[in-house]
mmCIF file of C-alpha atoms in Angstrom:
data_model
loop_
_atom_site.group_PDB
_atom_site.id
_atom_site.type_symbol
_atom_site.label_atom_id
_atom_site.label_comp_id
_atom_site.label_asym_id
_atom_site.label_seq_id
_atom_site.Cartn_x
_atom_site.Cartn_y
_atom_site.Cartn_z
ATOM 1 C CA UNK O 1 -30.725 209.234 -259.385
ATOM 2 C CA UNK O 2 -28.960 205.689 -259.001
ATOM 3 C CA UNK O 3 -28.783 205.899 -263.209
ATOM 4 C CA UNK O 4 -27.498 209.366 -263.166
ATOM 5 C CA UNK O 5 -25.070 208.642 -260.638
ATOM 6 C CA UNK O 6 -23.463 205.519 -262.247
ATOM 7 C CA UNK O 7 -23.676 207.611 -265.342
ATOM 8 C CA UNK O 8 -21.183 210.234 -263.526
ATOM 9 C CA UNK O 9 -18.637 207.555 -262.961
ATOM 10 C CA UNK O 10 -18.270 205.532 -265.886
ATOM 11 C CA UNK O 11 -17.892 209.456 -267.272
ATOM 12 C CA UNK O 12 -14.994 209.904 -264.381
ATOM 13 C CA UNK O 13 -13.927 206.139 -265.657
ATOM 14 C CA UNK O 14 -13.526 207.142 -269.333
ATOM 15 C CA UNK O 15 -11.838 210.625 -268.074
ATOM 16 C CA UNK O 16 -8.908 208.492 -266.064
ATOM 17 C CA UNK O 17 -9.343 205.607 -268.434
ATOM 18 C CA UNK O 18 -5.522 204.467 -269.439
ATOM 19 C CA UNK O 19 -6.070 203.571 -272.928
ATOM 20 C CA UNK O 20 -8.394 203.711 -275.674
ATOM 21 C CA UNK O 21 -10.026 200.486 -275.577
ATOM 22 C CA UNK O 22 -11.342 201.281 -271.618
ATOM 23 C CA UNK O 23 -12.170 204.369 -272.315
ATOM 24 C CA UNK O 24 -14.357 204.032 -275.296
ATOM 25 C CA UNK O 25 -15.965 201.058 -273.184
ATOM 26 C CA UNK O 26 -16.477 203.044 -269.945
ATOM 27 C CA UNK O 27 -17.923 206.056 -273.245
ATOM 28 C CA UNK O 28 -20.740 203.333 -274.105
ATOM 29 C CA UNK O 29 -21.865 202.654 -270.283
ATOM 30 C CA UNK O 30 -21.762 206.276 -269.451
ATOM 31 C CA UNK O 31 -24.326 206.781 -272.871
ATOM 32 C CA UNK O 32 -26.502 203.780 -271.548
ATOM 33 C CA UNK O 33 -26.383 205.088 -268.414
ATOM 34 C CA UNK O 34 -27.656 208.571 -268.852
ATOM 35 C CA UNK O 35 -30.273 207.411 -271.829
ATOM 36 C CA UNK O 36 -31.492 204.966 -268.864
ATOM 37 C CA UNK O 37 -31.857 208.267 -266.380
ATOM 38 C CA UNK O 38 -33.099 210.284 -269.324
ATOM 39 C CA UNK O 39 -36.022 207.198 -269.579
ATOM 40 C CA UNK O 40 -36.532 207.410 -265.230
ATOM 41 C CA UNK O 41 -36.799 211.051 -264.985
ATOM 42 C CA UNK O 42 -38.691 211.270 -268.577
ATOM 43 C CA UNK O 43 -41.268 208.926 -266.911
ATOM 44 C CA UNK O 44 -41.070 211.065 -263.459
ATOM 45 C CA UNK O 45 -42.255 213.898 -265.390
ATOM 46 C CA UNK O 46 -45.106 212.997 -267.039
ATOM 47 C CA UNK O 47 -46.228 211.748 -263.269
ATOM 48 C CA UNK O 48 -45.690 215.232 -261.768
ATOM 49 C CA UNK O 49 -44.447 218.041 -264.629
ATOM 50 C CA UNK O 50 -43.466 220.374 -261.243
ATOM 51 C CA UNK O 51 -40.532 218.697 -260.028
ATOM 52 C CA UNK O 52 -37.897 221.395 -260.462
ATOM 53 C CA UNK O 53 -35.465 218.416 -259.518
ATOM 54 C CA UNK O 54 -36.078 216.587 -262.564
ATOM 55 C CA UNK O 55 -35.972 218.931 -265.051
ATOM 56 C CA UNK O 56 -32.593 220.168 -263.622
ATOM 57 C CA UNK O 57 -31.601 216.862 -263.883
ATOM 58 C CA UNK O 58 -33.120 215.985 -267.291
ATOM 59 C CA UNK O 59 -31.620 219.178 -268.749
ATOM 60 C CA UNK O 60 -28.123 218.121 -266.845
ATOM 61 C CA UNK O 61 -28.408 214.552 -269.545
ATOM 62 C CA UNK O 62 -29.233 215.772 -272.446
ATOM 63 C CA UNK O 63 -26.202 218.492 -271.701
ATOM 64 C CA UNK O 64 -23.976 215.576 -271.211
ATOM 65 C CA UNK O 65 -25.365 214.098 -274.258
ATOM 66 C CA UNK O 66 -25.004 216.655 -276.450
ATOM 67 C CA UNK O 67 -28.771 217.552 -276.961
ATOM 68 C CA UNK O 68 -27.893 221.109 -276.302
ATOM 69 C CA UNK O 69 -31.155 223.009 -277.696
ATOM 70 C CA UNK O 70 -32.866 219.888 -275.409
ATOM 71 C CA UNK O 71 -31.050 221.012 -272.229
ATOM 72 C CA UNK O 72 -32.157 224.739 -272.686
ATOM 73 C CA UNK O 73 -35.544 223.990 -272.887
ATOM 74 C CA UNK O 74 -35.381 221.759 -269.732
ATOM 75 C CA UNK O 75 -33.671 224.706 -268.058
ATOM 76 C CA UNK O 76 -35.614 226.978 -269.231
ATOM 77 C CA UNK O 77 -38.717 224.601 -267.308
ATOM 78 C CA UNK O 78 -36.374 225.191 -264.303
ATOM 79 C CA UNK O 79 -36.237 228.486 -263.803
ATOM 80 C CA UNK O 80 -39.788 229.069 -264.517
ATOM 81 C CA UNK O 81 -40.429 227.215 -261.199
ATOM 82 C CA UNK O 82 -37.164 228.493 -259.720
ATOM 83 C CA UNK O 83 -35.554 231.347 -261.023
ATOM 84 C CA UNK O 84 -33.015 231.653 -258.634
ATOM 85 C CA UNK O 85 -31.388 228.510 -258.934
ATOM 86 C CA UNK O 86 -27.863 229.597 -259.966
ATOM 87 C CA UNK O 87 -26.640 226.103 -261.307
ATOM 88 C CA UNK O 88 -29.496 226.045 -263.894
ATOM 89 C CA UNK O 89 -28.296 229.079 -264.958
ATOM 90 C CA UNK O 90 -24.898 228.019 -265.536
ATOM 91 C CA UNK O 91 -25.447 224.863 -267.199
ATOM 92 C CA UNK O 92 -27.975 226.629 -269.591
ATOM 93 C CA UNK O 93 -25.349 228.966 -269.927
ATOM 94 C CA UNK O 94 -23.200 225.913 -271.750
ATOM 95 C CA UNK O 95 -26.011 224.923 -273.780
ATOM 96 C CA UNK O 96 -25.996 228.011 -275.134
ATOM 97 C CA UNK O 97 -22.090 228.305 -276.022
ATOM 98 C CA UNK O 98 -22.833 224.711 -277.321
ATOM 99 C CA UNK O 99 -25.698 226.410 -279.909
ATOM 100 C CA UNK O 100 -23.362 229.638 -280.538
ATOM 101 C CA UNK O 101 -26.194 231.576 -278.633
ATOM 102 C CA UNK O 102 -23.390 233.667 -277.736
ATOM 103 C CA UNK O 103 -25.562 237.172 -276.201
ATOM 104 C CA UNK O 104 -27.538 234.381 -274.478
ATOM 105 C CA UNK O 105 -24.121 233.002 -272.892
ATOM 106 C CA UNK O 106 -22.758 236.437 -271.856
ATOM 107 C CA UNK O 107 -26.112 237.360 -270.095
ATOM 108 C CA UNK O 108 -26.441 234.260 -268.187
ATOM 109 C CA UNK O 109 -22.217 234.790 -266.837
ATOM 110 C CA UNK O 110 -23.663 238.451 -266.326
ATOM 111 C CA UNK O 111 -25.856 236.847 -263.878
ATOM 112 C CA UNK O 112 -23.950 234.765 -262.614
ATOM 113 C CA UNK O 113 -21.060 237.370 -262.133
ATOM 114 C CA UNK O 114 -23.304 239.518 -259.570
ATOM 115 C CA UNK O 115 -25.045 236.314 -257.838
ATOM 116 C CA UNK O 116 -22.695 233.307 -257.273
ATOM 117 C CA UNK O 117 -19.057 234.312 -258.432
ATOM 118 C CA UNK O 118 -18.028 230.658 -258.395
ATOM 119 C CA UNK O 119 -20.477 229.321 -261.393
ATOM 120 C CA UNK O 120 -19.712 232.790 -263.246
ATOM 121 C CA UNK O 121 -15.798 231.538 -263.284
ATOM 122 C CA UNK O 122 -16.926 227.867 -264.161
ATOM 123 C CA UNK O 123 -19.242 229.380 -266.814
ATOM 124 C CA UNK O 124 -15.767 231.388 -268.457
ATOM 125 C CA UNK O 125 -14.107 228.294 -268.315
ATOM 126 C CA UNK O 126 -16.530 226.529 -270.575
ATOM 127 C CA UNK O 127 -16.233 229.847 -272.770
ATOM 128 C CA UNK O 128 -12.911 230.240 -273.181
ATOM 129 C CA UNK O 129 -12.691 226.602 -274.115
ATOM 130 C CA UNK O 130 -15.573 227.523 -276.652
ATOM 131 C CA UNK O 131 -13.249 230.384 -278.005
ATOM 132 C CA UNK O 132 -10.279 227.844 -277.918
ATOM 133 C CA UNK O 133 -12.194 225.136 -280.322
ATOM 134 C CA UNK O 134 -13.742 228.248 -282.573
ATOM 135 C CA UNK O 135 -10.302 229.057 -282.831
ATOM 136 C CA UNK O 136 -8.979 225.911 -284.302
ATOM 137 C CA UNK O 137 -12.130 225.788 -286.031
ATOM 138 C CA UNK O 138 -15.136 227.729 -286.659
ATOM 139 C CA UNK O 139 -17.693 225.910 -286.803
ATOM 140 C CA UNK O 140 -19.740 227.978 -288.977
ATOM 141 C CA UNK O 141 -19.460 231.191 -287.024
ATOM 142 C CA UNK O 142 -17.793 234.414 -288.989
ATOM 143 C CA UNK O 143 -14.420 235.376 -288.254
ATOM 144 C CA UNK O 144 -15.615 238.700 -286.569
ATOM 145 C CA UNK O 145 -17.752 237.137 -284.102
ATOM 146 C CA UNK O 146 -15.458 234.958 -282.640
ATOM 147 C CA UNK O 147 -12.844 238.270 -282.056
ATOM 148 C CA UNK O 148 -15.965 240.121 -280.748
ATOM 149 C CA UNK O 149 -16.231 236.849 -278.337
ATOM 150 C CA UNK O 150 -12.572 236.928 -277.477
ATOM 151 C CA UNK O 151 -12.662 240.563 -276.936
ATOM 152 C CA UNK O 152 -15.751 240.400 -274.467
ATOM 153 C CA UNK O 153 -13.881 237.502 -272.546
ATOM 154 C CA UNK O 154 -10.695 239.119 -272.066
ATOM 155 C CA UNK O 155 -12.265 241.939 -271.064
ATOM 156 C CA UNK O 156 -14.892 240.359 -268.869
ATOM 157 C CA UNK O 157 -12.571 238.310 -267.091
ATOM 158 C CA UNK O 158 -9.836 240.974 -266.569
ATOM 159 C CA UNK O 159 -12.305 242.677 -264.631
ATOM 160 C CA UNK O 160 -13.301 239.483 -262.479
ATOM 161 C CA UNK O 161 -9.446 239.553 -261.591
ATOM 162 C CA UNK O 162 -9.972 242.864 -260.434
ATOM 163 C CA UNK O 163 -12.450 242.438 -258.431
ATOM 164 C CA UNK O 164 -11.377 239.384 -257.165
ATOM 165 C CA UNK O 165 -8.325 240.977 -255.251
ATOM 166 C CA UNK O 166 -10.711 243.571 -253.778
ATOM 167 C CA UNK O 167 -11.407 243.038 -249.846
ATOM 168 C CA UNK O 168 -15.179 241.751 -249.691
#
């Protein structure tokens, strides 16, 4: 945890850093740093393969690194030992925009729409980032599937607007 930790502020570091040089440096601790908690909870694992902990965590560094078909699997280890835990879902909900698993994406903010409202609006924040980059650029994926995207979003969030303004 002490690696994962320190890994989470050089990250913060490079996010405020004030110039290039800094923040490229504080980039190359933040790497070490989670390839050194990869290593620790990596090792935890093979001790006890259980600990729902550790694979959250595990699948939380290789997100961060960009090993996004890693981080599903590790969440998908998660919720086989705990299906309810609502941050797994969201952060293999990322993975999957990261992968263009788009259906995958829109179940998991399903989920996470009619179980914990806050990750389902983190969760369209990742994606409408995803449709802002696939706009620019797109990455492979046909024209028509990124408007389908778009379309589901707007949609998707007009109604979390909606329902957001409704007495609870």
């Amino acid at each position: 945890m002490k690696s994962l930790d320190k890994a989470k502020e050089y990250e913060a570091a490079a996010d405020s850093a004030p110039n290039a040089d800094k923040k490229a440096n504080a980039i190359g601790k933040m790497d070490d740093a989670y390839n050194k908690a990869l290593d620790q909870f990596t090792e935890a694992l093979s001790n006890k393969s259980d600990m729902v902990e550790a694979w959250d965590d595990v699948g939380y560094v290789h997100l961060h690194l960009g090993a996004y078909r890693e981080a599903v699997d590790d969440y998908n280890h998660v919720l086989v030992l705990k299906p309810d835990l609502q941050e797994a879902i969201e952060h293999r909900g990322e993975a999957y925009l990261a992968i263009d698993r788009l259906d995958d994406a829109k179940i998991a903010y399903m989920d996470l729409y009619n179980h914990s409202p806050p990750l389902a609006a983190q969760l369209m924040q990742a994606m409408q980032k995803w449709l802002a980059d696939h706009r620019t650029d797109a990455h492979g994926m046909r024209a028509a599937d990124v408007e389908a995207f778009d379309k589901w979003l707007q949609e998707r969030d007009g109604i979390a607007k909606q329902t957001a303004s409704l007495p609870h």
